[in-house]
Short mmCIF file of C-alpha atoms and ligand atoms in Angstrom, two decimals:
data_model
loop_
_atom_site.label_atom_id
_atom_site.label_comp_id
_atom_site.label_asym_id
_atom_site.label_seq_id
_atom_site.Cartn_x
_atom_site.Cartn_y
_atom_site.Cartn_z
CA MET A 1227 -15.96 11.16 -5.43
CA ASN A 1228 -14.15 10.34 -2.20
CA LYS A 1229 -11.61 7.59 -2.63
CA PRO A 1230 -11.70 4.67 -0.19
CA LYS A 1231 -9.04 4.86 2.48
CA ILE A 1232 -6.57 2.14 3.36
CA GLY A 1233 -4.13 1.79 6.24
CA VAL A 1234 -0.90 -0.08 5.55
CA LEU A 1235 0.88 -2.05 8.28
CA VAL A 1236 4.61 -2.56 7.74
CA SER A 1237 7.72 -3.71 9.57
CA GLY A 1238 10.59 -3.13 7.16
CA ARG A 1239 11.70 -2.30 3.65
CA GLY A 1240 8.32 -1.25 2.27
CA SER A 1241 8.77 -2.12 -1.40
CA ASN A 1242 5.14 -3.27 -1.57
CA LEU A 1243 4.04 0.01 0.02
CA GLN A 1244 6.14 1.80 -2.61
CA SER A 1245 4.39 -0.12 -5.35
CA ILE A 1246 0.99 0.93 -3.96
CA MET A 1247 2.12 4.58 -3.80
CA ASP A 1248 3.52 4.41 -7.35
CA HIS A 1249 0.28 3.02 -8.73
CA ILE A 1250 -1.73 5.72 -6.96
CA ALA A 1251 0.62 8.39 -8.34
CA ALA A 1252 0.23 6.91 -11.83
CA GLY A 1253 -3.54 7.30 -11.51
CA ASP A 1254 -4.45 3.63 -11.81
CA LEU A 1255 -5.25 2.81 -8.19
CA PRO A 1256 -8.32 4.73 -7.00
CA LEU A 1257 -7.71 4.82 -3.27
CA GLU A 1258 -5.89 6.83 -0.64
CA VAL A 1259 -3.28 5.61 1.84
CA ALA A 1260 -4.57 7.33 4.98
CA VAL A 1261 -1.85 6.08 7.33
CA VAL A 1262 1.18 3.79 7.41
CA ILE A 1263 1.75 2.10 10.76
CA SER A 1264 4.94 0.27 11.70
CA ASP A 1265 5.85 -1.81 14.73
CA LYS A 1266 9.50 -0.89 14.04
CA ALA A 1267 10.62 2.74 14.31
CA GLU A 1268 13.54 2.11 11.95
CA ALA A 1269 11.43 0.67 9.11
CA LYS A 1270 12.40 2.11 5.73
CA ALA A 1271 8.72 1.96 4.82
CA LEU A 1272 8.09 4.89 7.20
CA GLU A 1273 10.57 7.07 5.30
CA ARG A 1274 8.91 6.18 2.03
CA ALA A 1275 5.48 7.12 3.41
CA ALA A 1276 6.63 10.36 5.01
CA GLY A 1277 8.41 11.29 1.78
CA ALA A 1278 5.10 11.00 -0.03
CA GLY A 1279 3.29 13.11 2.58
CA ILE A 1280 1.42 10.18 4.10
CA ALA A 1281 0.68 10.13 7.84
CA THR A 1282 2.80 7.63 9.76
CA ALA A 1283 2.67 6.07 13.21
CA VAL A 1284 4.97 3.78 15.16
CA VAL A 1285 3.21 1.32 17.43
CA SER A 1286 5.85 -0.72 19.20
CA ARG A 1287 4.94 -4.03 20.82
CA LYS A 1288 7.38 -3.22 23.64
CA ALA A 1289 5.36 -0.16 24.62
CA TYR A 1290 2.43 -2.36 25.73
CA ASP A 1291 2.05 -4.99 28.43
CA SER A 1292 -0.14 -7.25 26.34
CA LYS A 1293 -0.63 -8.13 22.69
CA GLN A 1294 -4.25 -7.03 23.00
CA GLU A 1295 -3.26 -3.52 24.13
CA PHE A 1296 -0.74 -3.35 21.30
CA GLU A 1297 -3.39 -4.34 18.76
CA ALA A 1298 -5.92 -1.94 20.31
CA ALA A 1299 -3.43 0.88 19.73
CA ILE A 1300 -3.08 -0.11 16.06
CA ASP A 1301 -6.86 -0.32 15.79
CA ALA A 1302 -7.25 3.15 17.33
CA SER A 1303 -4.79 4.67 14.88
CA LEU A 1304 -6.54 3.05 11.91
CA ARG A 1305 -9.93 4.35 13.08
CA GLU A 1306 -8.53 7.81 13.77
CA HIS A 1307 -7.57 7.91 10.09
CA GLN A 1308 -10.96 6.54 8.96
CA VAL A 1309 -9.41 3.51 7.33
CA GLN A 1310 -11.75 1.14 5.48
CA LEU A 1311 -9.27 -1.62 4.61
CA VAL A 1312 -6.11 -2.73 6.41
CA VAL A 1313 -3.26 -3.88 4.17
CA LEU A 1314 -0.45 -5.98 5.60
CA ALA A 1315 2.61 -5.27 3.46
CA GLY A 1316 5.52 -6.99 5.14
CA PHE A 1317 4.06 -6.68 8.64
CA MET A 1318 6.00 -9.30 10.55
CA ARG A 1319 3.53 -10.08 13.32
CA ILE A 1320 0.59 -12.43 13.52
CA LEU A 1321 -2.58 -10.54 14.38
CA SER A 1322 -4.75 -12.22 16.99
CA GLY A 1323 -8.46 -13.02 16.79
CA PHE A 1324 -9.11 -9.88 18.85
CA PHE A 1325 -7.90 -7.69 15.97
CA VAL A 1326 -9.06 -9.89 13.09
CA GLN A 1327 -12.64 -9.93 14.43
CA LYS A 1328 -12.68 -6.13 14.56
CA TRP A 1329 -11.68 -6.03 10.89
CA GLN A 1330 -13.53 -9.06 9.58
CA HIS A 1331 -12.94 -9.39 5.80
CA LYS A 1332 -11.26 -5.98 5.90
CA ILE A 1333 -7.63 -7.09 6.17
CA VAL A 1334 -5.58 -8.03 3.13
CA ASN A 1335 -2.15 -9.71 3.24
CA ILE A 1336 0.47 -10.47 0.62
CA HIS A 1337 2.34 -13.74 1.08
CA PRO A 1338 5.37 -14.79 -1.01
CA ALA A 1339 4.19 -18.30 -1.92
CA LEU A 1340 1.28 -20.00 -3.63
CA LEU A 1341 -0.98 -20.66 -0.68
CA PRO A 1342 -1.93 -23.02 0.84
CA SER A 1343 1.69 -24.15 0.35
CA PHE A 1344 4.50 -22.70 2.46
CA THR A 1345 2.74 -20.63 5.08
CA GLY A 1346 4.61 -18.63 7.71
CA LEU A 1347 8.17 -17.38 7.64
CA ASP A 1348 10.73 -17.86 4.84
CA ALA A 1349 8.14 -19.10 2.36
CA GLN A 1350 10.62 -18.69 -0.51
CA GLY A 1351 13.30 -20.78 1.24
CA GLN A 1352 10.68 -23.40 2.08
CA ALA A 1353 9.71 -23.62 -1.60
CA VAL A 1354 13.34 -24.02 -2.74
CA ARG A 1355 14.06 -26.69 -0.12
CA TYR A 1356 10.91 -28.62 -0.99
CA GLY A 1357 11.84 -28.67 -4.66
CA VAL A 1358 8.66 -27.26 -6.20
CA LYS A 1359 8.94 -26.15 -9.84
CA VAL A 1360 6.69 -23.11 -9.54
CA SER A 1361 6.00 -20.70 -6.72
CA GLY A 1362 4.68 -17.17 -6.59
CA CYS A 1363 2.65 -14.88 -4.41
CA THR A 1364 -0.84 -14.76 -2.97
CA VAL A 1365 -2.99 -11.80 -1.99
CA HIS A 1366 -5.66 -12.90 0.47
CA PHE A 1367 -8.10 -11.72 3.08
CA VAL A 1368 -6.87 -12.42 6.59
CA ASP A 1369 -8.78 -14.79 8.84
CA GLU A 1370 -7.80 -16.10 12.26
CA GLY A 1371 -5.34 -18.66 10.88
CA THR A 1372 -1.85 -17.97 9.59
CA ASP A 1373 -1.98 -17.35 5.82
CA THR A 1374 -5.24 -19.30 5.52
CA GLY A 1375 -7.83 -16.69 4.50
CA PRO A 1376 -9.82 -16.40 1.24
CA ILE A 1377 -7.56 -15.94 -1.80
CA ILE A 1378 -8.06 -12.83 -3.94
CA LEU A 1379 -5.40 -13.49 -6.55
CA GLN A 1380 -2.14 -15.30 -7.17
CA LYS A 1381 0.79 -14.89 -9.54
CA VAL A 1382 3.16 -17.67 -10.54
CA VAL A 1383 6.92 -17.69 -11.17
CA PRO A 1384 9.21 -20.60 -12.12
CA VAL A 1385 11.67 -22.05 -9.63
CA LEU A 1386 14.97 -22.47 -11.50
CA ASN A 1387 17.95 -24.78 -11.04
CA GLY A 1388 20.31 -23.26 -8.52
CA ASP A 1389 17.74 -20.96 -6.98
CA THR A 1390 18.25 -19.95 -3.38
CA GLY A 1391 15.62 -18.46 -1.11
CA GLU A 1392 17.06 -15.06 -2.04
CA THR A 1393 16.99 -15.46 -5.82
CA LEU A 1394 13.49 -16.88 -5.72
CA ALA A 1395 12.37 -14.08 -3.38
CA ALA A 1396 13.62 -11.48 -5.86
CA ARG A 1397 11.70 -13.12 -8.72
CA ILE A 1398 8.54 -13.36 -6.62
CA LEU A 1399 8.86 -9.75 -5.43
CA VAL A 1400 8.48 -8.47 -9.00
CA GLU A 1401 5.10 -10.21 -9.12
CA GLU A 1402 4.13 -9.03 -5.62
CA HIS A 1403 4.51 -5.47 -6.82
CA LYS A 1404 1.89 -6.16 -9.50
CA ALA A 1405 -0.41 -8.43 -7.51
CA LEU A 1406 -1.04 -6.22 -4.48
CA PRO A 1407 -2.05 -3.07 -6.41
CA GLU A 1408 -4.16 -5.21 -8.73
CA ALA A 1409 -6.03 -6.77 -5.80
CA LEU A 1410 -6.49 -3.40 -4.12
CA ARG A 1411 -7.80 -1.93 -7.36
CA LEU A 1412 -10.42 -4.69 -7.55
CA TRP A 1413 -11.37 -3.99 -3.95
CA ALA A 1414 -11.57 -0.22 -4.51
CA LEU A 1415 -13.83 -0.76 -7.52
CA GLY A 1416 -16.12 -3.00 -5.47
CA LYS A 1417 -15.39 -6.04 -7.59
CA LEU A 1418 -14.53 -8.52 -4.84
CA GLN A 1419 -17.36 -10.68 -3.60
CA LEU A 1420 -16.82 -13.13 -0.78
CA GLU A 1421 -18.70 -16.43 -1.00
CA GLY A 1422 -17.72 -18.68 1.86
CA ARG A 1423 -13.97 -19.01 1.57
CA LYS A 1424 -13.98 -18.10 -2.12
CA VAL A 1425 -13.44 -14.62 -3.50
CA LEU A 1426 -15.36 -14.03 -6.72
CA ILE A 1427 -14.10 -11.31 -9.02
CA LYS A 1428 -17.06 -9.59 -10.64
CA ASP A 1429 -16.91 -8.23 -14.21
C1 LIG B 2292 7.27 -9.45 1.00
O1 LIG B 2292 7.97 -10.52 0.43
C2 LIG B 2292 5.91 -9.89 1.47
O2 LIG B 2292 5.33 -10.87 0.66
C3 LIG B 2292 6.21 -10.46 2.82
O3 LIG B 2292 7.19 -9.62 3.36
C4 LIG B 2292 7.92 -8.99 2.31
C5 LIG B 2292 7.81 -7.52 2.50
O4 LIG B 2292 8.61 -6.79 1.62
N1 LIG B 2292 5.00 -10.57 3.60
P1 LIG B 2292 8.49 -5.22 1.55
O5 LIG B 2292 8.67 -4.68 2.96
O6 LIG B 2292 7.14 -4.86 0.99
O7 LIG B 2292 9.60 -4.77 0.64
#
């Protein structure tokens, strides 16, 4: 049986991409990474992908006059590789309605906080400064808002005395590396059912 194909959008380190690749290699994530696209040529994620024999592309915002042309180039690359789901794994740009409408309910993001709390940048630092006692990560479908789309799953970690944004981020990252492959596995097995803004996980 052909495995469903995903495209992963990245900007940096790529530890979440690595986790996806590791789960595929271990045989417990039934999908194929068809292409990894970065807006930054120097992203370590690109090296990780190339090292695993995965197609890569750099689509730089600076190469295009408008955001729409930039996003159209990403869209073209995804379609060229017959991608069925777009995964944002540390992609540090907000996608506009133009792109999100093309991929309605077919974009998944991982965010390092328990949404709807602490959207946007430095979610871990926001959580520490606010003084919450638990935080975590959220895997969700992307809609036209920032970190507002239907939630697929969440994992929780404690916030400890003396935590900084960095120490909390490290604790959350461990859970991100479990949550994203788990959510993608559910998607690949056809177990995610969208009902309004709720995602039901079928048995
Ligand atoms: C992760 O914390 C993710 O939640 C956030 O950006 C970071 C990316 O890390 N969106 P990496 O590039 O996957 O290592």
